[in-house]
Coordinates of C-alpha atoms in Angstrom, one line a residue:
L1 CA 5.3 -2.6 -4.2
A2 CA 5.8 -2.9 -7.9
L3 CA 9.0 -4.9 -7.4
V4 CA 7.3 -7.3 -5.0
F5 CA 4.3 -7.8 -7.3
S6 CA 6.4 -8.3 -10.4
S7 CA 8.8 -10.8 -8.8
N8 CA 7.9 -14.4 -8.3
R9 CA 8.2 -14.2 -4.5
K10 CA 5.4 -14.7 -2.1
I11 CA 4.0 -11.6 -0.4
G12 CA 5.0 -11.8 3.2
W13 CA 3.4 -10.5 6.4
F14 CA 5.9 -7.6 6.4
N15 CA 4.5 -6.3 3.0
F16 CA 1.0 -6.5 4.5
V17 CA 2.0 -4.6 7.6
V18 CA 3.8 -1.8 5.6
G19 CA 0.9 -1.6 3.1
G20 CA -1.6 -1.4 5.9
A21 CA 0.3 1.2 7.8
L22 CA 0.5 3.3 4.6
I23 CA -3.2 3.0 4.0
V24 CA -4.1 3.8 7.6
G25 CA -1.6 6.8 7.6
L26 CA -3.1 8.2 4.4
G27 CA -6.6 7.7 5.7
V28 CA -5.8 9.6 9.0
F29 CA -4.0 12.3 7.0
A30 CA -7.0 12.8 4.7
F31 CA -9.5 12.7 7.5
E32 CA -7.5 15.2 9.5
C33 CA -7.1 17.6 6.6
L34 CA -10.8 17.4 5.6
F35 CA -12.5 17.3 9.0
G36 CA -10.1 17.8 11.9
G37 CA -8.0 20.8 11.0
H38 CA -5.4 20.3 13.8
L39 CA -2.8 19.0 11.4
S40 CA -3.4 21.8 8.9
D41 CA -3.1 24.4 11.7
R42 CA 0.3 22.8 12.6
L43 CA 1.4 22.8 8.9
E44 CA 0.5 26.5 8.5
Q45 CA 2.7 27.4 11.4
V46 CA 5.8 25.8 9.9
D47 CA 8.8 28.0 9.6
S48 CA 9.6 28.0 5.9
H49 CA 12.8 30.2 6.1
L50 CA 11.0 32.8 3.9
R51 CA 10.1 30.2 1.2
F52 CA 6.4 31.2 1.4
L53 CA 7.3 34.8 0.8
I54 CA 9.6 33.9 -2.1
W55 CA 6.9 31.7 -3.7
G56 CA 4.3 34.4 -3.3
A57 CA 6.6 36.9 -5.0
V58 CA 7.3 34.5 -7.8
C59 CA 3.6 33.6 -8.3
E60 CA 2.9 37.4 -8.6
I61 CA 5.1 37.7 -11.7
L62 CA 4.0 34.4 -13.4
P63 CA 1.2 36.1 -15.4
S64 CA 3.7 38.4 -17.1
V65 CA 6.3 35.7 -17.9
P66 CA 6.4 35.0 -21.7
V67 CA 5.8 31.5 -22.9
Y68 CA 9.5 31.0 -23.5
G69 CA 10.6 32.5 -20.2
C70 CA 12.7 35.4 -19.1
G71 CA 16.1 33.7 -19.3
A72 CA 18.3 31.4 -17.3
N73 CA 18.6 32.2 -13.6
V74 CA 16.6 35.4 -13.8
T75 CA 14.1 34.5 -11.1
Q76 CA 16.1 36.2 -8.3
W77 CA 16.3 39.5 -10.3
E78 CA 12.6 39.4 -11.1
I79 CA 11.6 39.3 -7.4
V80 CA 14.3 41.7 -6.0
P81 CA 11.8 44.6 -5.5
W82 CA 10.1 42.6 -2.8
Y83 CA 13.2 42.1 -0.6
N84 CA 15.8 43.9 1.3
E85 CA 19.5 43.1 0.8
W86 CA 19.8 40.9 3.9
Q87 CA 17.2 38.5 2.7
L88 CA 17.7 38.5 -1.0
P89 CA 16.9 35.0 -2.3
N90 CA 19.3 33.2 -4.6
Y91 CA 16.8 30.7 -6.0
A92 CA 13.0 30.3 -5.9
H93 CA 13.4 27.2 -3.7
N94 CA 10.9 25.5 -6.0
E95 CA 12.4 24.1 -9.2
Y96 CA 9.1 24.1 -11.0
L97 CA 8.4 27.8 -10.3
Q98 CA 12.0 28.6 -11.1
A99 CA 11.8 26.7 -14.4
W100 CA 8.5 28.5 -15.2
V101 CA 10.0 32.0 -14.7
D102 CA 13.4 31.2 -16.3
Y103 CA 12.3 29.0 -19.2
G104 CA 8.6 29.7 -19.5
M105 CA 5.7 27.3 -19.8
L106 CA 7.6 25.6 -22.6
G107 CA 10.6 24.9 -20.5
L108 CA 8.5 23.7 -17.6
L109 CA 6.5 21.3 -19.8
L110 CA 9.7 20.0 -21.3
M111 CA 11.2 19.4 -17.9
L112 CA 8.1 17.6 -16.7
G113 CA 8.0 15.6 -19.9
V114 CA 11.6 14.4 -19.4
L115 CA 10.9 13.4 -15.8
L116 CA 7.7 11.7 -16.8
S117 CA 9.3 9.8 -19.7
H118 CA 12.0 8.4 -17.4
V119 CA 9.5 7.4 -14.7
V120 CA 7.4 5.6 -17.4
Q121 CA 10.4 3.9 -18.7
G122 CA 11.3 2.8 -15.2
V123 CA 7.8 1.4 -14.6
R124 CA 8.0 -0.5 -17.9
C125 CA 11.4 -1.9 -17.0
V126 CA 10.3 -3.0 -13.5
L127 CA 7.1 -4.7 -14.8
S128 CA 8.8 -6.3 -17.8
E129 CA 9.2 -10.1 -17.8
R130 CA 12.3 -10.0 -20.1
V131 CA 14.4 -8.0 -17.7
T132 CA 16.8 -9.7 -15.3
P133 CA 16.1 -9.4 -11.6
N134 CA 19.3 -7.3 -11.0
R135 CA 18.3 -4.9 -13.7
R136 CA 14.8 -4.7 -12.3
V137 CA 16.1 -3.7 -8.9
L138 CA 18.5 -1.2 -10.3
S139 CA 15.8 0.4 -12.5
G140 CA 13.4 0.4 -9.5
L141 CA 16.0 2.2 -7.3
A142 CA 16.8 4.7 -10.1
M143 CA 13.1 5.4 -10.6
L144 CA 12.6 5.9 -6.9
L145 CA 15.5 8.3 -6.7
I146 CA 14.1 10.4 -9.7
V147 CA 10.6 10.5 -8.1
L148 CA 11.9 11.5 -4.7
L149 CA 14.1 14.3 -6.2
A150 CA 11.1 15.5 -8.2
V151 CA 9.0 15.7 -5.0
Y152 CA 11.9 17.3 -3.2
A153 CA 12.1 19.9 -5.9
L154 CA 8.8 21.4 -4.8
V155 CA 10.4 22.8 -1.7
D156 CA 14.1 23.3 -2.6
F157 CA 16.5 23.4 -5.5
P158 CA 18.1 20.0 -5.8
W159 CA 18.9 20.3 -9.5
H160 CA 21.0 23.3 -8.8
S161 CA 23.4 21.1 -6.8
F162 CA 26.1 19.5 -9.0
A163 CA 26.2 16.3 -6.9
L164 CA 22.4 15.8 -7.2
V165 CA 22.4 16.7 -10.9
A166 CA 25.1 14.0 -11.4
L167 CA 23.1 11.5 -9.4
S168 CA 19.9 12.4 -11.3
A169 CA 21.7 12.1 -14.6
F170 CA 23.1 8.7 -13.7
S171 CA 19.7 7.5 -12.7
C172 CA 18.1 8.9 -15.9
G173 CA 20.9 7.1 -17.8
I174 CA 20.0 3.8 -16.1
L175 CA 16.4 4.3 -16.9
A176 CA 17.0 5.3 -20.5
S177 CA 19.2 2.4 -21.2

C-alpha cells in the first residue's frame, strides 16, 4: 500500500478490492475473537509440535535470567529438567524468547532495535521522493522480507538457518544503503 500511495499511479479497482478484503477479514477476525469464540477454540486446539510446552518452560525461567543473559545457545540447557531425552528441544522455537534467555533483556532490546531501525529506514526510502522507482521497489521488498521474518520468528527459529540469515543480512544491507 505504501508503494502504491507513494507512486504517481492511479489507485485501481484491484487495490480497493484487496484493501476491502483485508479490512473485512480483520473485522471478522476481531469480532470472532471478541464475541464468537469459535475461532479461538480452533486456535487453541492447534498441534504446536510441543512449542507451547517449550515456551511455557522458557517463560518459567525468564524471571531468573540476568539482564545480560545466560550465554549463547544456553536455552536448551536451561529447560532440560522439564523434558525426557526423546523430546529434548534444540531451540526455543521463538527467536525473541531465545534471545531473552541467551542474551538477556539487553540483547533482546538490541535485536528489536536493529530490526526496527531497518524497517524505519525502509519506510523512509519507500516514501522518499528522491529515490528512483527501482530502488523504491527493491527497498519495499527488502522491508517486507524483514517484517515477515520478524513475524515468523515468533513461532520458529529462522535466524538460526544460515540461508535465512544470509537473506536477512542482504535485505538489511539493501535497507541500510
